[in-house]
């Protein structure tokens, strides 16, 4: 597992643009691009042990995202 992650990290760091350490922004885009959140792949789901990057609340983000998806007049969650 470690060697797979190290290989992926070196690929990401070798000029494939902005990323969260696992996925590049370009490959994560789908539909209308709203921007990026100030969190990595683990922070986006409240891991590890429910802690996230300072200033980012995964629960608030997903609550706002759900509102945005169901109500197009709602502000963007990003």
Short mmCIF file of N, CA and C in Angstrom, two decimals:
data_model
loop_
_atom_site.label_atom_id
_atom_site.label_comp_id
_atom_site.label_asym_id
_atom_site.label_seq_id
_atom_site.Cartn_x
_atom_site.Cartn_y
_atom_site.Cartn_z
N UNK A 1 0.83 -1.19 0.00
CA UNK A 1 0.00 0.00 0.00
C UNK A 1 0.87 1.25 0.00
N UNK A 2 1.88 1.30 0.85
CA UNK A 2 2.75 2.47 0.93
C UNK A 2 3.38 2.77 -0.41
N UNK A 3 3.89 1.76 -1.09
CA UNK A 3 4.55 1.99 -2.37
C UNK A 3 3.56 2.53 -3.41
N UNK A 4 2.32 2.10 -3.33
CA UNK A 4 1.31 2.60 -4.26
C UNK A 4 1.04 4.08 -4.01
N UNK A 5 0.99 4.48 -2.74
CA UNK A 5 0.75 5.88 -2.41
C UNK A 5 1.95 6.74 -2.76
N UNK A 6 3.15 6.24 -2.51
CA UNK A 6 4.36 6.99 -2.85
C UNK A 6 4.43 7.20 -4.35
N UNK A 7 4.11 6.18 -5.12
CA UNK A 7 4.11 6.30 -6.58
C UNK A 7 3.10 7.32 -7.05
N UNK A 8 1.92 7.31 -6.46
CA UNK A 8 0.86 8.26 -6.82
C UNK A 8 1.28 9.68 -6.46
N UNK A 9 1.87 9.85 -5.28
CA UNK A 9 2.31 11.16 -4.84
C UNK A 9 3.37 11.72 -5.78
N UNK A 10 4.33 10.89 -6.16
CA UNK A 10 5.37 11.37 -7.05
C UNK A 10 4.79 11.75 -8.41
N UNK A 11 3.77 11.03 -8.86
CA UNK A 11 3.11 11.37 -10.12
C UNK A 11 2.42 12.73 -10.01
N UNK A 12 1.72 12.95 -8.90
CA UNK A 12 1.02 14.21 -8.71
C UNK A 12 1.98 15.39 -8.61
N UNK A 13 3.11 15.16 -7.96
CA UNK A 13 4.06 16.25 -7.77
C UNK A 13 4.91 16.51 -8.99
N UNK A 14 4.77 15.70 -10.02
CA UNK A 14 5.63 15.84 -11.19
C UNK A 14 5.01 16.71 -12.29
N UNK A 15 4.22 17.69 -11.90
CA UNK A 15 3.72 18.64 -12.88
C UNK A 15 2.31 18.42 -13.37
N UNK A 16 1.48 17.76 -12.60
CA UNK A 16 0.10 17.52 -13.01
C UNK A 16 -0.87 18.53 -12.39
N UNK A 17 -0.37 19.66 -11.95
CA UNK A 17 -1.22 20.73 -11.45
C UNK A 17 -1.59 20.61 -9.99
N UNK A 18 -2.48 21.50 -9.57
CA UNK A 18 -2.94 21.54 -8.19
C UNK A 18 -3.62 20.23 -7.82
N UNK A 19 -3.43 19.81 -6.57
CA UNK A 19 -4.02 18.55 -6.10
C UNK A 19 -4.14 18.57 -4.60
N UNK A 20 -4.82 17.58 -4.05
CA UNK A 20 -4.95 17.46 -2.60
C UNK A 20 -4.06 16.35 -2.06
N UNK A 21 -3.12 15.90 -2.85
CA UNK A 21 -2.23 14.81 -2.45
C UNK A 21 -2.68 13.47 -2.98
N UNK A 22 -3.92 13.37 -3.43
CA UNK A 22 -4.43 12.12 -4.00
C UNK A 22 -5.01 12.31 -5.39
N UNK A 23 -5.70 13.42 -5.60
CA UNK A 23 -6.40 13.64 -6.86
C UNK A 23 -6.09 15.05 -7.37
N UNK A 24 -5.81 15.17 -8.66
CA UNK A 24 -5.57 16.50 -9.22
C UNK A 24 -6.89 17.23 -9.40
N UNK A 25 -6.85 18.56 -9.33
CA UNK A 25 -8.06 19.36 -9.52
C UNK A 25 -8.65 19.09 -10.90
N UNK A 26 -7.80 19.02 -11.91
CA UNK A 26 -8.30 18.78 -13.27
C UNK A 26 -9.08 17.48 -13.39
N UNK A 27 -8.60 16.41 -12.74
CA UNK A 27 -9.29 15.13 -12.87
C UNK A 27 -10.53 15.05 -11.98
N UNK A 28 -10.64 15.93 -10.99
CA UNK A 28 -11.79 15.91 -10.09
C UNK A 28 -12.94 16.76 -10.61
N UNK A 29 -12.70 17.56 -11.62
CA UNK A 29 -13.75 18.44 -12.15
C UNK A 29 -14.84 17.62 -12.85
N UNK A 30 -16.09 18.03 -12.59
CA UNK A 30 -17.23 17.38 -13.23
C UNK A 30 -18.33 18.42 -13.32
N UNK A 31 -18.90 18.57 -14.48
CA UNK A 31 -19.96 19.56 -14.64
C UNK A 31 -19.42 20.98 -14.54
N UNK A 32 -20.20 21.87 -13.91
CA UNK A 32 -19.80 23.26 -13.74
C UNK A 32 -18.83 23.35 -12.57
N UNK A 33 -17.63 23.84 -12.84
CA UNK A 33 -16.60 23.94 -11.79
C UNK A 33 -16.86 25.15 -10.92
N UNK A 34 -17.05 24.94 -9.62
CA UNK A 34 -17.34 26.02 -8.68
C UNK A 34 -16.10 26.51 -7.95
N UNK A 35 -15.05 25.70 -7.93
CA UNK A 35 -13.84 26.05 -7.21
C UNK A 35 -13.36 24.88 -6.36
N UNK A 36 -12.44 25.16 -5.47
CA UNK A 36 -11.92 24.13 -4.58
C UNK A 36 -12.19 24.51 -3.13
N UNK A 37 -12.23 23.52 -2.27
CA UNK A 37 -12.40 23.76 -0.84
C UNK A 37 -11.03 23.70 -0.17
N UNK A 38 -10.85 24.41 0.94
CA UNK A 38 -9.55 24.42 1.62
C UNK A 38 -9.34 23.18 2.48
N UNK A 39 -9.36 22.03 1.83
CA UNK A 39 -9.23 20.77 2.56
C UNK A 39 -8.63 19.72 1.64
N UNK A 40 -8.02 18.71 2.25
CA UNK A 40 -7.51 17.61 1.44
C UNK A 40 -8.57 16.51 1.38
N UNK A 41 -8.22 15.41 0.74
CA UNK A 41 -9.16 14.32 0.52
C UNK A 41 -9.75 13.78 1.84
N UNK A 42 -8.95 13.69 2.88
CA UNK A 42 -9.43 13.18 4.16
C UNK A 42 -10.27 14.21 4.90
N UNK A 43 -9.86 15.48 4.88
CA UNK A 43 -10.63 16.53 5.55
C UNK A 43 -12.03 16.65 4.97
N UNK A 44 -12.19 16.38 3.69
CA UNK A 44 -13.49 16.52 3.04
C UNK A 44 -14.54 15.60 3.65
N UNK A 45 -14.12 14.55 4.32
CA UNK A 45 -15.07 13.62 4.94
C UNK A 45 -14.88 13.52 6.45
N UNK A 46 -14.16 14.49 7.04
CA UNK A 46 -14.01 14.53 8.49
C UNK A 46 -13.04 13.53 9.07
N UNK A 47 -12.11 13.05 8.30
CA UNK A 47 -11.12 12.09 8.80
C UNK A 47 -9.81 12.82 8.98
N UNK A 48 -8.99 12.52 9.81
CA UNK A 48 -8.91 11.36 10.69
C UNK A 48 -9.48 11.75 12.07
N UNK A 49 -10.28 10.88 12.65
CA UNK A 49 -10.90 11.07 13.96
C UNK A 49 -11.79 12.30 14.04
N UNK A 50 -12.38 12.67 12.93
CA UNK A 50 -13.31 13.79 12.91
C UNK A 50 -12.67 15.16 12.88
N UNK A 51 -11.34 15.23 12.84
CA UNK A 51 -10.67 16.52 12.79
C UNK A 51 -10.41 16.90 11.34
N UNK A 52 -10.44 18.19 11.07
CA UNK A 52 -10.21 18.68 9.71
C UNK A 52 -9.26 19.87 9.75
N UNK A 53 -8.89 20.34 8.57
CA UNK A 53 -8.02 21.51 8.47
C UNK A 53 -8.67 22.70 9.18
N UNK A 54 -7.85 23.55 9.72
CA UNK A 54 -8.38 24.74 10.40
C UNK A 54 -9.24 25.55 9.44
N UNK A 55 -10.41 25.94 9.91
CA UNK A 55 -11.29 26.76 9.10
C UNK A 55 -12.19 26.00 8.15
N UNK A 56 -12.11 24.68 8.12
CA UNK A 56 -12.97 23.90 7.23
C UNK A 56 -13.85 22.98 8.04
N UNK A 57 -15.15 23.08 7.84
CA UNK A 57 -16.12 22.20 8.50
C UNK A 57 -16.79 21.35 7.43
N UNK A 58 -16.47 20.05 7.44
CA UNK A 58 -17.06 19.18 6.42
C UNK A 58 -18.58 19.10 6.55
N UNK A 59 -19.09 19.16 7.76
CA UNK A 59 -20.54 19.10 7.95
C UNK A 59 -21.23 20.34 7.38
N UNK A 60 -20.65 21.51 7.63
CA UNK A 60 -21.20 22.74 7.08
C UNK A 60 -21.12 22.73 5.56
N UNK A 61 -19.99 22.28 5.03
CA UNK A 61 -19.82 22.23 3.58
C UNK A 61 -20.89 21.36 2.93
N UNK A 62 -21.09 20.14 3.44
CA UNK A 62 -22.07 19.24 2.81
C UNK A 62 -23.50 19.71 3.01
N UNK A 63 -23.78 20.38 4.12
CA UNK A 63 -25.10 20.96 4.33
C UNK A 63 -25.37 22.05 3.29
N UNK A 64 -24.38 22.92 3.07
CA UNK A 64 -24.53 23.97 2.06
C UNK A 64 -24.60 23.40 0.65
N UNK A 65 -23.81 22.35 0.40
CA UNK A 65 -23.83 21.71 -0.91
C UNK A 65 -25.21 21.11 -1.20
N UNK A 66 -25.80 20.44 -0.22
CA UNK A 66 -27.13 19.85 -0.40
C UNK A 66 -28.16 20.94 -0.69
N UNK A 67 -28.06 22.05 0.02
CA UNK A 67 -28.98 23.16 -0.21
C UNK A 67 -28.80 23.71 -1.63
N UNK A 68 -27.55 23.86 -2.05
CA UNK A 68 -27.24 24.39 -3.38
C UNK A 68 -27.78 23.48 -4.49
N UNK A 69 -27.64 22.18 -4.31
CA UNK A 69 -28.09 21.22 -5.32
C UNK A 69 -29.61 21.21 -5.44
N UNK A 70 -30.29 21.37 -4.32
CA UNK A 70 -31.76 21.32 -4.34
C UNK A 70 -32.41 22.67 -4.60
N UNK A 71 -31.64 23.75 -4.44
CA UNK A 71 -32.18 25.10 -4.66
C UNK A 71 -31.16 25.92 -5.44
N UNK A 72 -31.33 26.01 -6.76
CA UNK A 72 -30.35 26.71 -7.60
C UNK A 72 -30.14 28.18 -7.22
N UNK A 73 -31.07 28.78 -6.47
CA UNK A 73 -30.88 30.17 -6.06
C UNK A 73 -30.04 30.29 -4.79
N UNK A 74 -29.74 29.18 -4.15
CA UNK A 74 -28.91 29.20 -2.94
C UNK A 74 -27.47 29.56 -3.30
N UNK A 75 -26.75 30.17 -2.35
CA UNK A 75 -25.35 30.52 -2.65
C UNK A 75 -24.48 29.27 -2.82
N UNK A 76 -23.43 29.42 -3.59
CA UNK A 76 -22.48 28.32 -3.80
C UNK A 76 -21.87 27.91 -2.46
N UNK A 77 -21.67 26.62 -2.23
CA UNK A 77 -21.06 26.17 -0.98
C UNK A 77 -19.57 26.48 -0.90
N UNK A 78 -18.99 26.95 -1.99
CA UNK A 78 -17.55 27.20 -2.02
C UNK A 78 -17.29 28.70 -2.00
#
